[in-house]
PDB file of N, CA and C in Angstrom:
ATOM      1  N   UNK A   1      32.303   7.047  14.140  1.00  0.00           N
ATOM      2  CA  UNK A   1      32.380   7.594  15.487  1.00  0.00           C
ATOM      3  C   UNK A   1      31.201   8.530  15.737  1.00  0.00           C
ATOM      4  N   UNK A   2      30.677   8.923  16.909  1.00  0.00           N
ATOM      5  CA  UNK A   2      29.449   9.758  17.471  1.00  0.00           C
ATOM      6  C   UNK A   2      30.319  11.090  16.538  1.00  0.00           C
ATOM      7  N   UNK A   3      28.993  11.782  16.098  1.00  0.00           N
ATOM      8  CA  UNK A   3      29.348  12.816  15.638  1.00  0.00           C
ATOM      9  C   UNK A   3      29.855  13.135  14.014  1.00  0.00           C
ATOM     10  N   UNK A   4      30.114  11.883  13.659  1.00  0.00           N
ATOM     11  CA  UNK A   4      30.236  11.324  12.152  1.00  0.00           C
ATOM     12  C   UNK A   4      29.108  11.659  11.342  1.00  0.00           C
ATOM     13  N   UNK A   5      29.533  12.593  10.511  1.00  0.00           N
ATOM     14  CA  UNK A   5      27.925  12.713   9.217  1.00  0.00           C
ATOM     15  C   UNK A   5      28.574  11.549   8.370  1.00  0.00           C
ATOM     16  N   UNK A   6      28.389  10.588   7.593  1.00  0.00           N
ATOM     17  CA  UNK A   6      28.953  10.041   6.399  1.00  0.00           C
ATOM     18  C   UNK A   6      27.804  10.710   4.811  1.00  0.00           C
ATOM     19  N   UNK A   7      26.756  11.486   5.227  1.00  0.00           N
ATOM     20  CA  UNK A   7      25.986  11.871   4.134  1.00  0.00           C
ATOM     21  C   UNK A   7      26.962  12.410   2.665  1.00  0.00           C
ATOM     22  N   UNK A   8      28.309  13.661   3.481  1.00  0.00           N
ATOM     23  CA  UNK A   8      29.068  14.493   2.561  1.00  0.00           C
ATOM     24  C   UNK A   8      29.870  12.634   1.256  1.00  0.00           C
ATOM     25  N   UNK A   9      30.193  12.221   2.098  1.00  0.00           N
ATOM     26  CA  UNK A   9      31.013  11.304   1.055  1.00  0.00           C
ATOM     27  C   UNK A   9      30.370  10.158   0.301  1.00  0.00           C
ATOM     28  N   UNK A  10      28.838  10.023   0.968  1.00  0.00           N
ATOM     29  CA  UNK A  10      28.197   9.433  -0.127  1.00  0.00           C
ATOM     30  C   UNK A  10      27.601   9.792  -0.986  1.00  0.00           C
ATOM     31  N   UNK A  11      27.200  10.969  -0.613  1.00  0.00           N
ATOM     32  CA  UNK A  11      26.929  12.046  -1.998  1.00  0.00           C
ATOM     33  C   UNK A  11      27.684  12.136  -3.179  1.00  0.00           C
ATOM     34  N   UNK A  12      29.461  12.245  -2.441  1.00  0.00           N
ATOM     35  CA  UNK A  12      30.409  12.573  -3.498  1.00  0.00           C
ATOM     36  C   UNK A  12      30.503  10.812  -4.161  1.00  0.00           C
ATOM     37  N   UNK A  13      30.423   9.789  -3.507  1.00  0.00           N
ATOM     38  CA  UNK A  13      30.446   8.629  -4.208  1.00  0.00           C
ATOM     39  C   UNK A  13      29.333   8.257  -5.296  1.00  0.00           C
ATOM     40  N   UNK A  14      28.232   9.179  -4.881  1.00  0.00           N
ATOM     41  CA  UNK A  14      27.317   9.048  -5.679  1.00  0.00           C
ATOM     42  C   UNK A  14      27.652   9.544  -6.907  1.00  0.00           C
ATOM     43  N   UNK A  15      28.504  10.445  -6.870  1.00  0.00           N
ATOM     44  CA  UNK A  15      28.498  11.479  -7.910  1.00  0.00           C
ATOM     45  C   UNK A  15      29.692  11.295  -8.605  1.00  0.00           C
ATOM     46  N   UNK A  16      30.499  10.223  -8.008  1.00  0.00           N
ATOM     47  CA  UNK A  16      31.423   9.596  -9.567  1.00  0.00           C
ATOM     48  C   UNK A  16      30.962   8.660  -9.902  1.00  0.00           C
ATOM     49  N   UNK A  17      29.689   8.002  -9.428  1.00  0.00           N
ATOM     50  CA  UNK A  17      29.175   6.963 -10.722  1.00  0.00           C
ATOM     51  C   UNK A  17      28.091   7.299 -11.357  1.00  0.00           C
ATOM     52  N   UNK A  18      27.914   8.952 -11.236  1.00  0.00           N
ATOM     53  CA  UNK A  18      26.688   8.868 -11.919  1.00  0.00           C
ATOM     54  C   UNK A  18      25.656   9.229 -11.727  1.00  0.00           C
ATOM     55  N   UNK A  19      25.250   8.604 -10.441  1.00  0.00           N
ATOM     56  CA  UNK A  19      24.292   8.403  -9.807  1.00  0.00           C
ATOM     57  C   UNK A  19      23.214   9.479  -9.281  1.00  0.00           C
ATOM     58  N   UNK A  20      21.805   9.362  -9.431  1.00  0.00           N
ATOM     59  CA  UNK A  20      21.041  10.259  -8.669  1.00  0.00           C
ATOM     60  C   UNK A  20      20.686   9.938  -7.445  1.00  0.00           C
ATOM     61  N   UNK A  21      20.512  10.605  -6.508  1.00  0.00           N
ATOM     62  CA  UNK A  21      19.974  10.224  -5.049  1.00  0.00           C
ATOM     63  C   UNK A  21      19.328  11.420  -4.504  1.00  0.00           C
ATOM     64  N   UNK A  22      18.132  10.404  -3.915  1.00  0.00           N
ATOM     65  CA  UNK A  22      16.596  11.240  -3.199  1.00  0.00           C
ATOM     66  C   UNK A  22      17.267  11.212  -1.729  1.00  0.00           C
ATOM     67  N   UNK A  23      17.411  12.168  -0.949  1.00  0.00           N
ATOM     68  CA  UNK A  23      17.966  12.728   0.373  1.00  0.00           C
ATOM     69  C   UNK A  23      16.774  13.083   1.628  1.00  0.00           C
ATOM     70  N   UNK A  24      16.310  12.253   1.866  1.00  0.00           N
ATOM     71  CA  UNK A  24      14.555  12.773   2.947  1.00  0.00           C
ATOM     72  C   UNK A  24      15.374  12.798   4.574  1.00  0.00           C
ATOM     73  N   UNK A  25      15.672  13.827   4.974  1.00  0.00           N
ATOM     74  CA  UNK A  25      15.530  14.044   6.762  1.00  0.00           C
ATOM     75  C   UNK A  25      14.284  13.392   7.430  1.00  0.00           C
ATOM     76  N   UNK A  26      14.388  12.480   8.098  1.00  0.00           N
ATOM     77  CA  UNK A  26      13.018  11.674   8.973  1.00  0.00           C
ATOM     78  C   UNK A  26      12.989  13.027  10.078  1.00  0.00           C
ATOM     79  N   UNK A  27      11.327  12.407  10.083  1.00  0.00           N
ATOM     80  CA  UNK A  27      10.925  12.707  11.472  1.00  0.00           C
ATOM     81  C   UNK A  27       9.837  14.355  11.048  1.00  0.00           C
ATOM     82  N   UNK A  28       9.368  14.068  11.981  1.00  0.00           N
ATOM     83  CA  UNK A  28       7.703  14.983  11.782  1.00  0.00           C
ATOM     84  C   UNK A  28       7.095  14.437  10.565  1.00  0.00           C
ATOM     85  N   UNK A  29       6.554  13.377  10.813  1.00  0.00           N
ATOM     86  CA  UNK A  29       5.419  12.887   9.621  1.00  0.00           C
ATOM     87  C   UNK A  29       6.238  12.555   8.084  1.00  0.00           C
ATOM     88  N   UNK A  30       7.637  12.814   8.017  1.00  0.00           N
ATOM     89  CA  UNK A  30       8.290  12.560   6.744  1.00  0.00           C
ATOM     90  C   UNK A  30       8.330  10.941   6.082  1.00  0.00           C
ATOM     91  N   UNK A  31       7.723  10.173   6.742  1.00  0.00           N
ATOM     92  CA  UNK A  31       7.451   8.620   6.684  1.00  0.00           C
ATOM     93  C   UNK A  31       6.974   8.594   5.244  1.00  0.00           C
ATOM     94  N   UNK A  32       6.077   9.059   5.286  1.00  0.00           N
ATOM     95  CA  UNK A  32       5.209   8.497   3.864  1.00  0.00           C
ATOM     96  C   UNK A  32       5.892   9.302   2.659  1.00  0.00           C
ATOM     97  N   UNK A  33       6.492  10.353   3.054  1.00  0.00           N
ATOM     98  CA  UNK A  33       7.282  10.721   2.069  1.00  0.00           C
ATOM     99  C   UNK A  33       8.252   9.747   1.580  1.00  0.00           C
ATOM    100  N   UNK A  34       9.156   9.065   2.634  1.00  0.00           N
ATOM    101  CA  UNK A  34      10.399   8.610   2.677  1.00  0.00           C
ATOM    102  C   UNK A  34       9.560   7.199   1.759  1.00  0.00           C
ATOM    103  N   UNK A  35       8.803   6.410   2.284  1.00  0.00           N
ATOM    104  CA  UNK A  35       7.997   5.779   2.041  1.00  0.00           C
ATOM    105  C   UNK A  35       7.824   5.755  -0.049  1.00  0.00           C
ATOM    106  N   UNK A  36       7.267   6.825  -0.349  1.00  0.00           N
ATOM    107  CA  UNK A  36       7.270   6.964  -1.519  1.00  0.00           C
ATOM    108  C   UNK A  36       8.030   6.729  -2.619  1.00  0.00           C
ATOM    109  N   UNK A  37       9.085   7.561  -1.723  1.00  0.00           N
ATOM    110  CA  UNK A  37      10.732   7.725  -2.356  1.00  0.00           C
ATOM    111  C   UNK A  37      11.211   6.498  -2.735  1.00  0.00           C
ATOM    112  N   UNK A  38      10.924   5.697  -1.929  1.00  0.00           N
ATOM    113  CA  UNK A  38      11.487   3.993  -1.906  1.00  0.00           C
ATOM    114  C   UNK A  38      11.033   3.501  -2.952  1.00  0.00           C
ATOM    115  N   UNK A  39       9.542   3.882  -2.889  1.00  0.00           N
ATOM    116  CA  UNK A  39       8.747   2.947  -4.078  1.00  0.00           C
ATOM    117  C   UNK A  39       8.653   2.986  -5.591  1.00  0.00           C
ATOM    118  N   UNK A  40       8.967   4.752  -5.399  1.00  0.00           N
ATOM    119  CA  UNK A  40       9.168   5.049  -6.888  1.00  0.00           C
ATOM    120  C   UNK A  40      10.955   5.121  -7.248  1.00  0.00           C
ATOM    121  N   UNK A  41      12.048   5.099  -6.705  1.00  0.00           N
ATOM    122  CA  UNK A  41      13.124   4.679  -6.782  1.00  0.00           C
ATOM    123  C   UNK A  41      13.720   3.016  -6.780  1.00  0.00           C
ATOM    124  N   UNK A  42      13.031   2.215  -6.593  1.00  0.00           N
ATOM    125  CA  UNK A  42      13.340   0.845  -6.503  1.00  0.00           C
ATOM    126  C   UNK A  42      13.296   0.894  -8.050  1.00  0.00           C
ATOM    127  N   UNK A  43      12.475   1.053  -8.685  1.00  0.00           N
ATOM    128  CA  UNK A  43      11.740   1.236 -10.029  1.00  0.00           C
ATOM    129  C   UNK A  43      12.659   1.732 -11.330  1.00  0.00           C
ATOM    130  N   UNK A  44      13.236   3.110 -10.829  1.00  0.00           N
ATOM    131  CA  UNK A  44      13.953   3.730 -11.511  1.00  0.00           C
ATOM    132  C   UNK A  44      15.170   3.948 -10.928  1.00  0.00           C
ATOM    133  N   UNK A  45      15.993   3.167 -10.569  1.00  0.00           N
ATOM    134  CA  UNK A  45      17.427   2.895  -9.818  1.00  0.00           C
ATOM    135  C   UNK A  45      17.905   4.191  -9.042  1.00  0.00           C
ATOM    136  N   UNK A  46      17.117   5.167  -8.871  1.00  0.00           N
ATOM    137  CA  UNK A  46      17.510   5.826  -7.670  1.00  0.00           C
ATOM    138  C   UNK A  46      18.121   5.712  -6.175  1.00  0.00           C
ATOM    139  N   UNK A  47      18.823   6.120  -6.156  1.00  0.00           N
ATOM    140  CA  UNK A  47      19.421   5.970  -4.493  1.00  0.00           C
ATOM    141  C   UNK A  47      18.579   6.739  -3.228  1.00  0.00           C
ATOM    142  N   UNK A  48      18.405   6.263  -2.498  1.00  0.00           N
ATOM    143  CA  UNK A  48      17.240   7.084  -1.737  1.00  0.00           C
ATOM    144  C   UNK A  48      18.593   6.697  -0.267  1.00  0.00           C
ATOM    145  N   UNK A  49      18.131   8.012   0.246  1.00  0.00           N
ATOM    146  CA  UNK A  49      19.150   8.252   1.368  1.00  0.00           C
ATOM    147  C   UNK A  49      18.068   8.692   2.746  1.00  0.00           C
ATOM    148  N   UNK A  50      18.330   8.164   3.701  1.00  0.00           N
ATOM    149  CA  UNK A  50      16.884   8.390   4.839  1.00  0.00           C
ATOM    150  C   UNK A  50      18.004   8.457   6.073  1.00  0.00           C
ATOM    151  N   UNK A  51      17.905  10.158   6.056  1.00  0.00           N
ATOM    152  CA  UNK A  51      18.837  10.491   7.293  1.00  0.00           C
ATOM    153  C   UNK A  51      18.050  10.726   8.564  1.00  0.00           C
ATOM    154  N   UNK A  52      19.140  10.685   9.544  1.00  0.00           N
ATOM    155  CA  UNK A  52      18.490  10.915  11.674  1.00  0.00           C
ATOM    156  C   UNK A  52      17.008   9.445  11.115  1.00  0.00           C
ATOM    157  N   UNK A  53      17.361   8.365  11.044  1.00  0.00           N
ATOM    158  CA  UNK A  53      16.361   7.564  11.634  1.00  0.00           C
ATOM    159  C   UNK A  53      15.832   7.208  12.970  1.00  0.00           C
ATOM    160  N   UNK A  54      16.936   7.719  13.893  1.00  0.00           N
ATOM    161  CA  UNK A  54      16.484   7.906  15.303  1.00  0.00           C
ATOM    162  C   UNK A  54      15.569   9.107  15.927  1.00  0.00           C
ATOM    163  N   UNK A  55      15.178  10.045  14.633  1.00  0.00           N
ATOM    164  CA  UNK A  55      14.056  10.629  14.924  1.00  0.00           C
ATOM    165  C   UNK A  55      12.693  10.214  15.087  1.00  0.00           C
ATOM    166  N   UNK A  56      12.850   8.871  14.297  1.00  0.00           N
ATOM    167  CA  UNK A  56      11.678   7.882  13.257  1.00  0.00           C
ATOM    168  C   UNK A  56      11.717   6.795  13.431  1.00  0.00           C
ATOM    169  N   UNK A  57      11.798   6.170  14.926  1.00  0.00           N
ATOM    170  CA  UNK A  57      12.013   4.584  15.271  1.00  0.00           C
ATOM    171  C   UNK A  57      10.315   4.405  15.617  1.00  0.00           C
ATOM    172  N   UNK A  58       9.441   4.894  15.482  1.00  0.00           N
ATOM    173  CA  UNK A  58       8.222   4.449  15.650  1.00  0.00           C
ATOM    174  C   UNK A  58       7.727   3.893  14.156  1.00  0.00           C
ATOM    175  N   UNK A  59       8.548   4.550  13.136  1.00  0.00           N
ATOM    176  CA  UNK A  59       8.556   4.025  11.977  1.00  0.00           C
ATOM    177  C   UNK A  59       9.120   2.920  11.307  1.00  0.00           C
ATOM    178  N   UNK A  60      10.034   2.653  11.765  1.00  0.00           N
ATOM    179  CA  UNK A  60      11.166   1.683  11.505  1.00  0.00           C
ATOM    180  C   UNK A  60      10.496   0.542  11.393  1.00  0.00           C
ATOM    181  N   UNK A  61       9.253   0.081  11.974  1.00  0.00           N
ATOM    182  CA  UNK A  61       8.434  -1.179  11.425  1.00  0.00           C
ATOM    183  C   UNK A  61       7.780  -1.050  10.525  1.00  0.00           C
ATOM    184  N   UNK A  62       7.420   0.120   9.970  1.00  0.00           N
ATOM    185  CA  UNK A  62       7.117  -0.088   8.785  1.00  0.00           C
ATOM    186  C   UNK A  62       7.943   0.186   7.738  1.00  0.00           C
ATOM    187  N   UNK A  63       8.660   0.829   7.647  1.00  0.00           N
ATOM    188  CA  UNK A  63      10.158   0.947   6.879  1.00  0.00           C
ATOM    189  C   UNK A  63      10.752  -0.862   6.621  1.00  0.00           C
ATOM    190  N   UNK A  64      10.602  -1.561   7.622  1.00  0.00           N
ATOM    191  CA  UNK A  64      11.349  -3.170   7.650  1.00  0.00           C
ATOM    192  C   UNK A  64      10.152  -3.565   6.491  1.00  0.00           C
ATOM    193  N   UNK A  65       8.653  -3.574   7.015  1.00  0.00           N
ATOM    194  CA  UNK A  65       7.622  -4.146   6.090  1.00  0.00           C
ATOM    195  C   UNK A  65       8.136  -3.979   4.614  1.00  0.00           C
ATOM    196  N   UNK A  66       8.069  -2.237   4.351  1.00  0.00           N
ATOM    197  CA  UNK A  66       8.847  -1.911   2.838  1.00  0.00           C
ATOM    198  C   UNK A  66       9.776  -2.967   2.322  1.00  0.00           C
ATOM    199  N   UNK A  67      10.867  -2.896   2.790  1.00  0.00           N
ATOM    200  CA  UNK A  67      11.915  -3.076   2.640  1.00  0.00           C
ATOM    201  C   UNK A  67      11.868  -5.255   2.073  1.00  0.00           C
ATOM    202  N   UNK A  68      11.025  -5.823   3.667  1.00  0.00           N
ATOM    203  CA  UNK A  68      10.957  -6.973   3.084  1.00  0.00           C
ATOM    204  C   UNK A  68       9.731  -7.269   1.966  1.00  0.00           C
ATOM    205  N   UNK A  69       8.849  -6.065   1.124  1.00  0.00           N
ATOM    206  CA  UNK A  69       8.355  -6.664   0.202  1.00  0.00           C
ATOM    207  C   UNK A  69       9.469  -6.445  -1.071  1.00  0.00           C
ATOM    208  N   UNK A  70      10.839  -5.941  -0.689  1.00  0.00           N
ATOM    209  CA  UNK A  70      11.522  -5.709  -2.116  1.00  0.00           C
ATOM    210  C   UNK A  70      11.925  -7.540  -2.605  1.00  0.00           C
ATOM    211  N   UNK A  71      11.784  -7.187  -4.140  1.00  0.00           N
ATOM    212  CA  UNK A  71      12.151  -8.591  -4.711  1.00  0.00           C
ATOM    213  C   UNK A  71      12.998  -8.349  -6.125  1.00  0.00           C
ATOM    214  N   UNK A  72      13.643  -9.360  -6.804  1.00  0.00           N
ATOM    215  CA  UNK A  72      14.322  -9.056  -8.241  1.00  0.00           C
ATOM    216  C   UNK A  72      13.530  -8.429  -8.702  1.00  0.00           C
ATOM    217  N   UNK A  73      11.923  -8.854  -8.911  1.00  0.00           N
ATOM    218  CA  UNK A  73      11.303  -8.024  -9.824  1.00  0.00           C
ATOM    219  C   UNK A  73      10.961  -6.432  -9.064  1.00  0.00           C
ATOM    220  N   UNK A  74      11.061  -6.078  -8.496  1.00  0.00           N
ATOM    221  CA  UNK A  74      10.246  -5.111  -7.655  1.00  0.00           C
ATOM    222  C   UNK A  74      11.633  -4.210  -7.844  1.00  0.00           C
ATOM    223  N   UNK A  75      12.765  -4.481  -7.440  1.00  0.00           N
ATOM    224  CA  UNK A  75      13.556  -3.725  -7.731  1.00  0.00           C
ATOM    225  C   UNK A  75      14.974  -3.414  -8.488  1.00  0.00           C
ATOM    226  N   UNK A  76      15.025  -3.000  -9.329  1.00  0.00           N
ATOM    227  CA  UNK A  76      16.423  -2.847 -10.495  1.00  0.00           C
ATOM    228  C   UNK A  76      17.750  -3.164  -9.613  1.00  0.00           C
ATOM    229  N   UNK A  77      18.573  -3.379 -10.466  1.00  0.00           N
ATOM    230  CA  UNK A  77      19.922  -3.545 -10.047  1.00  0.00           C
ATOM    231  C   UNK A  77      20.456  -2.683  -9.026  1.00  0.00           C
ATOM    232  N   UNK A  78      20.298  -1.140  -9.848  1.00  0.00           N
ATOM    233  CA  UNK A  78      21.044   0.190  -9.803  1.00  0.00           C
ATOM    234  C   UNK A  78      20.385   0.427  -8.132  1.00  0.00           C
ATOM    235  N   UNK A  79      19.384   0.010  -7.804  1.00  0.00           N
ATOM    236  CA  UNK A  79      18.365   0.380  -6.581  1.00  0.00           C
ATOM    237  C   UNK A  79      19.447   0.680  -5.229  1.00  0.00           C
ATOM    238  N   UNK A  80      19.261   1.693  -4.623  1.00  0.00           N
ATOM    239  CA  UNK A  80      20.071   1.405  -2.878  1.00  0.00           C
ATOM    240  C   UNK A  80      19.203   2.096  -2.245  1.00  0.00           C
ATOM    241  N   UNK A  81      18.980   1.442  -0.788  1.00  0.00           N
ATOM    242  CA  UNK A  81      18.514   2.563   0.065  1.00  0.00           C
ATOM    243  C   UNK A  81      19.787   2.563   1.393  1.00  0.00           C
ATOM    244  N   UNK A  82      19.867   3.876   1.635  1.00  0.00           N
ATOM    245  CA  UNK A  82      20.965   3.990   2.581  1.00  0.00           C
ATOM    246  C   UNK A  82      20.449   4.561   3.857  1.00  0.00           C
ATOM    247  N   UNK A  83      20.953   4.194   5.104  1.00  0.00           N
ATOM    248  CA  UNK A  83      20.156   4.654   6.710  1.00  0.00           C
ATOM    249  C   UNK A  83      21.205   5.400   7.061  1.00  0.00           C
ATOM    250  N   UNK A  84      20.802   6.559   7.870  1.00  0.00           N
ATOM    251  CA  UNK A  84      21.929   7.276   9.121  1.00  0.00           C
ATOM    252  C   UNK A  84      21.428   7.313   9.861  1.00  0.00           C
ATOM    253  N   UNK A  85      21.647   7.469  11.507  1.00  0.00           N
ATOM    254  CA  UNK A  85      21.241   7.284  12.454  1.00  0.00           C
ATOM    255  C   UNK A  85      22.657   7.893  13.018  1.00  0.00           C
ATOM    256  N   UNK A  86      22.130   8.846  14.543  1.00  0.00           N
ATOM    257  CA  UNK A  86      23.159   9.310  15.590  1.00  0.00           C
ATOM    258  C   UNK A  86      23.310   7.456  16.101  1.00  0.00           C
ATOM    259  N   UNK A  87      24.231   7.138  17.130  1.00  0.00           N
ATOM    260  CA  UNK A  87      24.262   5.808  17.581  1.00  0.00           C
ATOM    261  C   UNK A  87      23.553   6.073  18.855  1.00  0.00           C
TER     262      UNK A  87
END
């Protein structure tokens, strides 16, 4: 629903399996950060979390580019990337 964070409970889901996760707020130039995060987490099964993407829809084509060079080899099992967005 509008107004819904889901960040609090994937954190906590993260955190009964284990799991580490990279958390980047978009927007003001945070692209190439977020960007990074992806590349060096595909790698090492990090969860990368890329919150308010509706700050960062001028980005979002290159975020898709990322995303469709991922492959078996390019990225581990353990790998997630997760989006939030207001609707």
């Amino acid at each position: 629903s509008a107004g819904t964070d889901p960040s609090g409970e994937l954190l906590a889901f993260a955190d009964s399996r284990r799991q580490t996760v990279r958390t980047i707020s978009l927007g003001q130039g945070q692209g190439d950060k977020a960007e990074q995060a992806i590349k060096s987490s595909r790698g090492d099964g990090t969860w990368v979390v890329l919150q308010n993407c509706h700050l960062a829809a001028s980005w979002m084509g290159r975020l898709e580019q990322v995303c469709e060079s991922f492959t078996a080899e390019t990225c581990v099992d353990a790998f997630r990337l997760w989006l939030t967005s207001y609707p």
